[in-house]
C-alpha cells in the first residue's frame, strides 16, 4: 500500500474550527449548525484529510468520523450514553443505502441537526420546572389520547390557570399548541413510514374527525396529509427540503 502523501494531503483544517463545530452541536446551537449546513461545510475538501481515493467512500469515512465524535462530545455534555450511541449506529448503518455525495451530505446534515436539536431540548429541559416536566412526561405517555389542560392540571396537582401560565412562560406556547404540534409530528411519521389511512391516523391520535385532522395538519404543515404522503412516503434520509 502506497503511504506517500503529497503536501496538500498533509495539511489539515484548523483544530479550532473542528472543535467549534462539535461544541456548537453539543451546546444545542441550532442556528449555527443550520448555517454550517447551508454553507455546505461538510463537502469542503481544503484542509481535510483524504481517507479514500473514491470520493463517495471518502465522504462516508468522514461521516463516520463525525458521527463518532459528535456522539462522544454530546455524551460528555449530558446526553444519555446509550441514546448517543444508538443515534450514531442508526445514521452510520444507513450509509450502505446511499450512493451519491449529495445524499451523504443530506444525511450528514440530518444527523448533526438531530443531535443538535436533542442537545437543545436537553438543555432546555434542565431549566424546566417540575410541574412542566411532569406535564411533558404525561403528554408523551398519552399522546394517542385526547389530552386536556384539566388532565395536565390533575396529573401535577395544580390549577389549570397555573399550568397554562407555566407553558407560556417556559415553553413559549400554550399547552394545546404544544400537544397539537407533537400529534402532527407523530402523524407525519405515520404518513411517511406506515400504510395507515387518514381515517386510521386521525382515530389513532384521537382527533375528533378525519376532517378535523386534515384541517389541523394543513395549518401546521402547509399541505394536506395526502400531499405530504405523496411527497415524502418512504423517505428516510433525504429530508423534507
Coordinates of C-alpha atoms in Angstrom, one line a residue:
X1 CA 0.0 0.0 0.0
X2 CA 1.4 3.4 -1.0
X3 CA 1.7 5.5 2.1
X4 CA 3.3 8.5 0.4
X5 CA 1.1 11.6 0.8
X6 CA 1.6 14.8 -1.2
X7 CA 1.9 18.2 0.6
X8 CA -1.7 19.1 0.2
X9 CA -2.9 15.9 1.8
X10 CA -0.6 16.7 4.8
X11 CA -2.3 20.0 5.6
X12 CA -5.4 19.8 7.7
X13 CA -8.1 22.2 8.8
X14 CA -7.5 24.2 12.0
X15 CA -8.4 22.1 15.0
X16 CA -10.2 25.2 16.4
X17 CA -12.6 25.1 13.5
X18 CA -13.5 21.5 14.1
X19 CA -13.8 22.0 17.9
X20 CA -16.1 24.9 17.3
X21 CA -18.4 22.8 15.2
X22 CA -18.6 20.0 17.7
X23 CA -19.1 22.4 20.6
X24 CA -21.9 24.1 18.7
X25 CA -23.7 20.7 18.3
X26 CA -23.2 19.9 22.0
X27 CA -24.4 23.3 23.0
X28 CA -27.6 22.8 21.0
X29 CA -26.8 25.9 18.9
X30 CA -29.4 25.1 16.1
X31 CA -28.9 28.4 14.3
X32 CA -25.1 27.9 14.0
X33 CA -25.4 24.3 12.8
X34 CA -28.1 25.2 10.3
X35 CA -25.8 27.9 8.9
X36 CA -23.0 25.3 8.7
X37 CA -25.2 23.1 6.7
X38 CA -26.3 25.9 4.4
X39 CA -22.6 26.7 3.6
X40 CA -22.0 23.0 2.7
X41 CA -19.1 22.9 5.1
X42 CA -19.2 19.1 5.1
X43 CA -18.3 19.0 1.4
X44 CA -15.3 21.3 1.7
X45 CA -12.1 19.5 0.8
X46 CA -9.5 22.1 1.7
X47 CA -7.7 21.2 4.9
X48 CA -9.5 17.9 5.2
X49 CA -7.5 14.6 5.0
X50 CA -8.3 12.2 2.2
X51 CA -9.3 8.8 3.6
X52 CA -10.0 7.2 0.2
X53 CA -9.4 8.0 -3.4
X54 CA -13.0 7.2 -4.1
X55 CA -14.9 10.5 -3.4
X56 CA -18.1 8.8 -2.2
X57 CA -16.2 6.4 0.0
X58 CA -14.0 9.2 1.3
X59 CA -17.1 11.2 2.3
X60 CA -18.6 8.1 4.0
X61 CA -15.5 7.7 6.1
X62 CA -15.6 11.4 7.1
X63 CA -19.3 10.9 8.0
X64 CA -18.4 8.0 10.3
X65 CA -15.7 10.1 12.0
X66 CA -18.1 12.9 12.5
X67 CA -20.8 10.6 14.0
X68 CA -18.3 9.1 16.4
X69 CA -17.0 12.5 17.6
X70 CA -20.5 14.0 17.8
X71 CA -21.8 11.1 19.9
X72 CA -18.8 11.3 22.2
X73 CA -18.9 15.1 22.9
X74 CA -22.7 15.0 23.3
X75 CA -22.3 12.2 25.9
X76 CA -19.7 14.3 27.7
X77 CA -22.2 17.2 27.8
X78 CA -25.1 15.3 29.3
X79 CA -26.8 13.2 26.6
X80 CA -27.5 9.7 27.8
X81 CA -24.7 7.4 26.5
X82 CA -27.0 4.7 25.1
X83 CA -29.1 7.2 23.3
X84 CA -26.0 8.9 21.8
X85 CA -24.5 5.6 20.5
X86 CA -27.9 4.3 19.2
X87 CA -28.2 7.5 17.2
X88 CA -24.7 7.1 15.8
X89 CA -25.4 3.4 14.9
X90 CA -28.7 4.4 13.2
X91 CA -27.1 7.1 11.0
X92 CA -24.0 5.1 10.1
X93 CA -26.0 2.0 9.4
X94 CA -27.9 3.6 6.6
X95 CA -24.8 4.8 4.7
X96 CA -24.9 1.4 2.9
X97 CA -28.0 2.6 1.1
X98 CA -26.5 5.9 -0.1
X99 CA -24.6 6.2 -3.3
X100 CA -24.0 9.9 -4.0
X101 CA -22.2 12.7 -2.3
X102 CA -25.3 14.8 -2.3
X103 CA -27.3 12.2 -0.4
X104 CA -24.4 11.7 2.1
X105 CA -24.4 15.4 2.7
X106 CA -28.1 15.5 3.3
X107 CA -27.9 12.5 5.7
X108 CA -25.0 14.2 7.5
X109 CA -26.9 17.4 7.9
X110 CA -29.9 15.5 9.2
X111 CA -27.7 13.7 11.7
X112 CA -25.9 16.7 13.1
X113 CA -29.2 18.7 13.3
X114 CA -30.8 15.7 15.1
X115 CA -28.0 15.7 17.7
X116 CA -28.2 19.5 18.0
X117 CA -31.9 19.6 18.5
X118 CA -31.7 16.9 21.1
X119 CA -29.0 18.8 23.0
X120 CA -31.0 22.0 22.7
X121 CA -34.0 20.2 24.2
X122 CA -31.8 18.6 26.9
X123 CA -30.5 22.0 28.0
X124 CA -34.0 23.5 27.8
X125 CA -35.5 20.7 29.9
X126 CA -32.8 21.2 32.5
X127 CA -34.3 24.6 33.3
X128 CA -37.9 23.5 33.3
X129 CA -40.0 23.5 36.5
X130 CA -41.1 20.2 38.0
X131 CA -44.8 20.7 37.0
X132 CA -43.9 21.3 33.3
X133 CA -41.6 18.3 33.3
X134 CA -44.4 16.2 34.8
X135 CA -46.8 17.6 32.1
X136 CA -44.4 16.7 29.3
X137 CA -44.0 13.2 30.6
X138 CA -47.8 12.8 30.8
X139 CA -48.2 14.1 27.2
X140 CA -45.6 11.7 25.8
X141 CA -47.2 8.8 27.6
X142 CA -50.7 9.7 26.5
X143 CA -50.1 11.3 23.1
X144 CA -52.6 8.9 21.4
X145 CA -55.3 10.1 23.7
X146 CA -57.3 13.3 23.9
X147 CA -55.3 15.4 26.4
X148 CA -56.9 18.5 28.0
X149 CA -55.5 21.2 30.3
X150 CA -57.6 19.7 33.0
X151 CA -55.7 16.4 32.6
X152 CA -52.3 18.2 33.0
X153 CA -53.5 20.1 36.0
X154 CA -54.7 16.9 37.6
X155 CA -51.5 15.0 37.0
X156 CA -49.5 17.7 38.7
X157 CA -51.9 18.7 41.4
X158 CA -52.0 22.3 40.2
X159 CA -54.8 24.6 38.8
X160 CA -55.4 24.9 35.1
X161 CA -54.6 28.6 35.1
X162 CA -51.2 27.9 36.7
X163 CA -50.3 25.2 34.2
X164 CA -51.4 27.4 31.4
X165 CA -49.1 30.3 32.6
X166 CA -46.2 27.9 33.0
X167 CA -46.5 26.6 29.4
X168 CA -46.4 30.1 28.1
X169 CA -43.5 31.3 30.2
X170 CA -41.3 28.2 30.0
X171 CA -42.1 26.7 26.5
X172 CA -43.4 29.8 24.7
X173 CA -46.6 28.3 23.6
X174 CA -49.9 27.1 25.0
X175 CA -50.4 23.6 26.2
X176 CA -52.9 22.9 23.4
X177 CA -50.5 24.2 20.7
X178 CA -47.7 22.0 22.2
X179 CA -49.8 18.9 22.2
X180 CA -51.1 19.6 18.7
X181 CA -47.6 20.0 17.4
X182 CA -46.5 16.7 18.8
X183 CA -49.5 14.9 17.4
X184 CA -48.8 16.3 14.0
X185 CA -45.2 15.2 14.2
X186 CA -46.4 11.7 15.0
X187 CA -48.8 11.9 12.1
X188 CA -46.0 12.9 9.8
X189 CA -44.0 9.8 10.7
X190 CA -47.1 7.6 10.2
X191 CA -47.7 9.1 6.8
X192 CA -44.1 8.6 5.8
X193 CA -43.4 5.1 7.2
X194 CA -46.7 3.3 7.5
X195 CA -49.7 2.2 5.5
X196 CA -52.3 3.7 7.8
X197 CA -55.1 5.6 6.1
X198 CA -56.0 9.1 7.0
X199 CA -59.0 7.8 8.9
X200 CA -56.9 5.4 10.9
X201 CA -54.3 8.1 11.7
X202 CA -56.9 10.6 12.8
X203 CA -58.5 8.0 15.0
X204 CA -55.2 6.7 16.4
X205 CA -54.2 10.2 17.5
X206 CA -57.7 11.0 18.9
X207 CA -58.7 13.8 16.5
X208 CA -62.4 14.4 16.6
X209 CA -62.8 13.5 12.9
X210 CA -60.8 13.0 9.7
X211 CA -61.8 16.4 8.5
X212 CA -60.5 18.0 11.8
X213 CA -57.2 16.1 11.4
X214 CA -56.8 17.3 7.8
X215 CA -57.6 20.9 8.8
X216 CA -55.1 20.9 11.7
X217 CA -52.4 19.1 9.6
X218 CA -52.8 21.6 6.8
X219 CA -52.5 24.5 9.2
X220 CA -49.3 23.1 10.7
X221 CA -47.6 21.8 7.5
X222 CA -48.9 24.0 4.7
X223 CA -50.2 21.0 2.8
X224 CA -52.8 18.2 3.3
X225 CA -51.9 14.8 4.7
X226 CA -52.4 13.3 1.3
X227 CA -50.0 15.6 -0.4
X228 CA -47.5 15.2 2.4
X229 CA -47.6 11.4 1.9
X230 CA -47.2 11.7 -1.8
X231 CA -44.1 13.9 -1.3
X232 CA -42.4 12.1 1.5
X233 CA -43.6 8.5 1.7
X234 CA -40.7 6.2 2.5
X235 CA -38.0 8.9 2.6
X236 CA -35.5 8.0 5.3
X237 CA -32.6 10.3 4.6
X238 CA -33.4 12.8 2.0
X239 CA -35.2 15.1 4.5
X240 CA -38.1 17.4 3.7
X241 CA -36.4 20.1 1.7

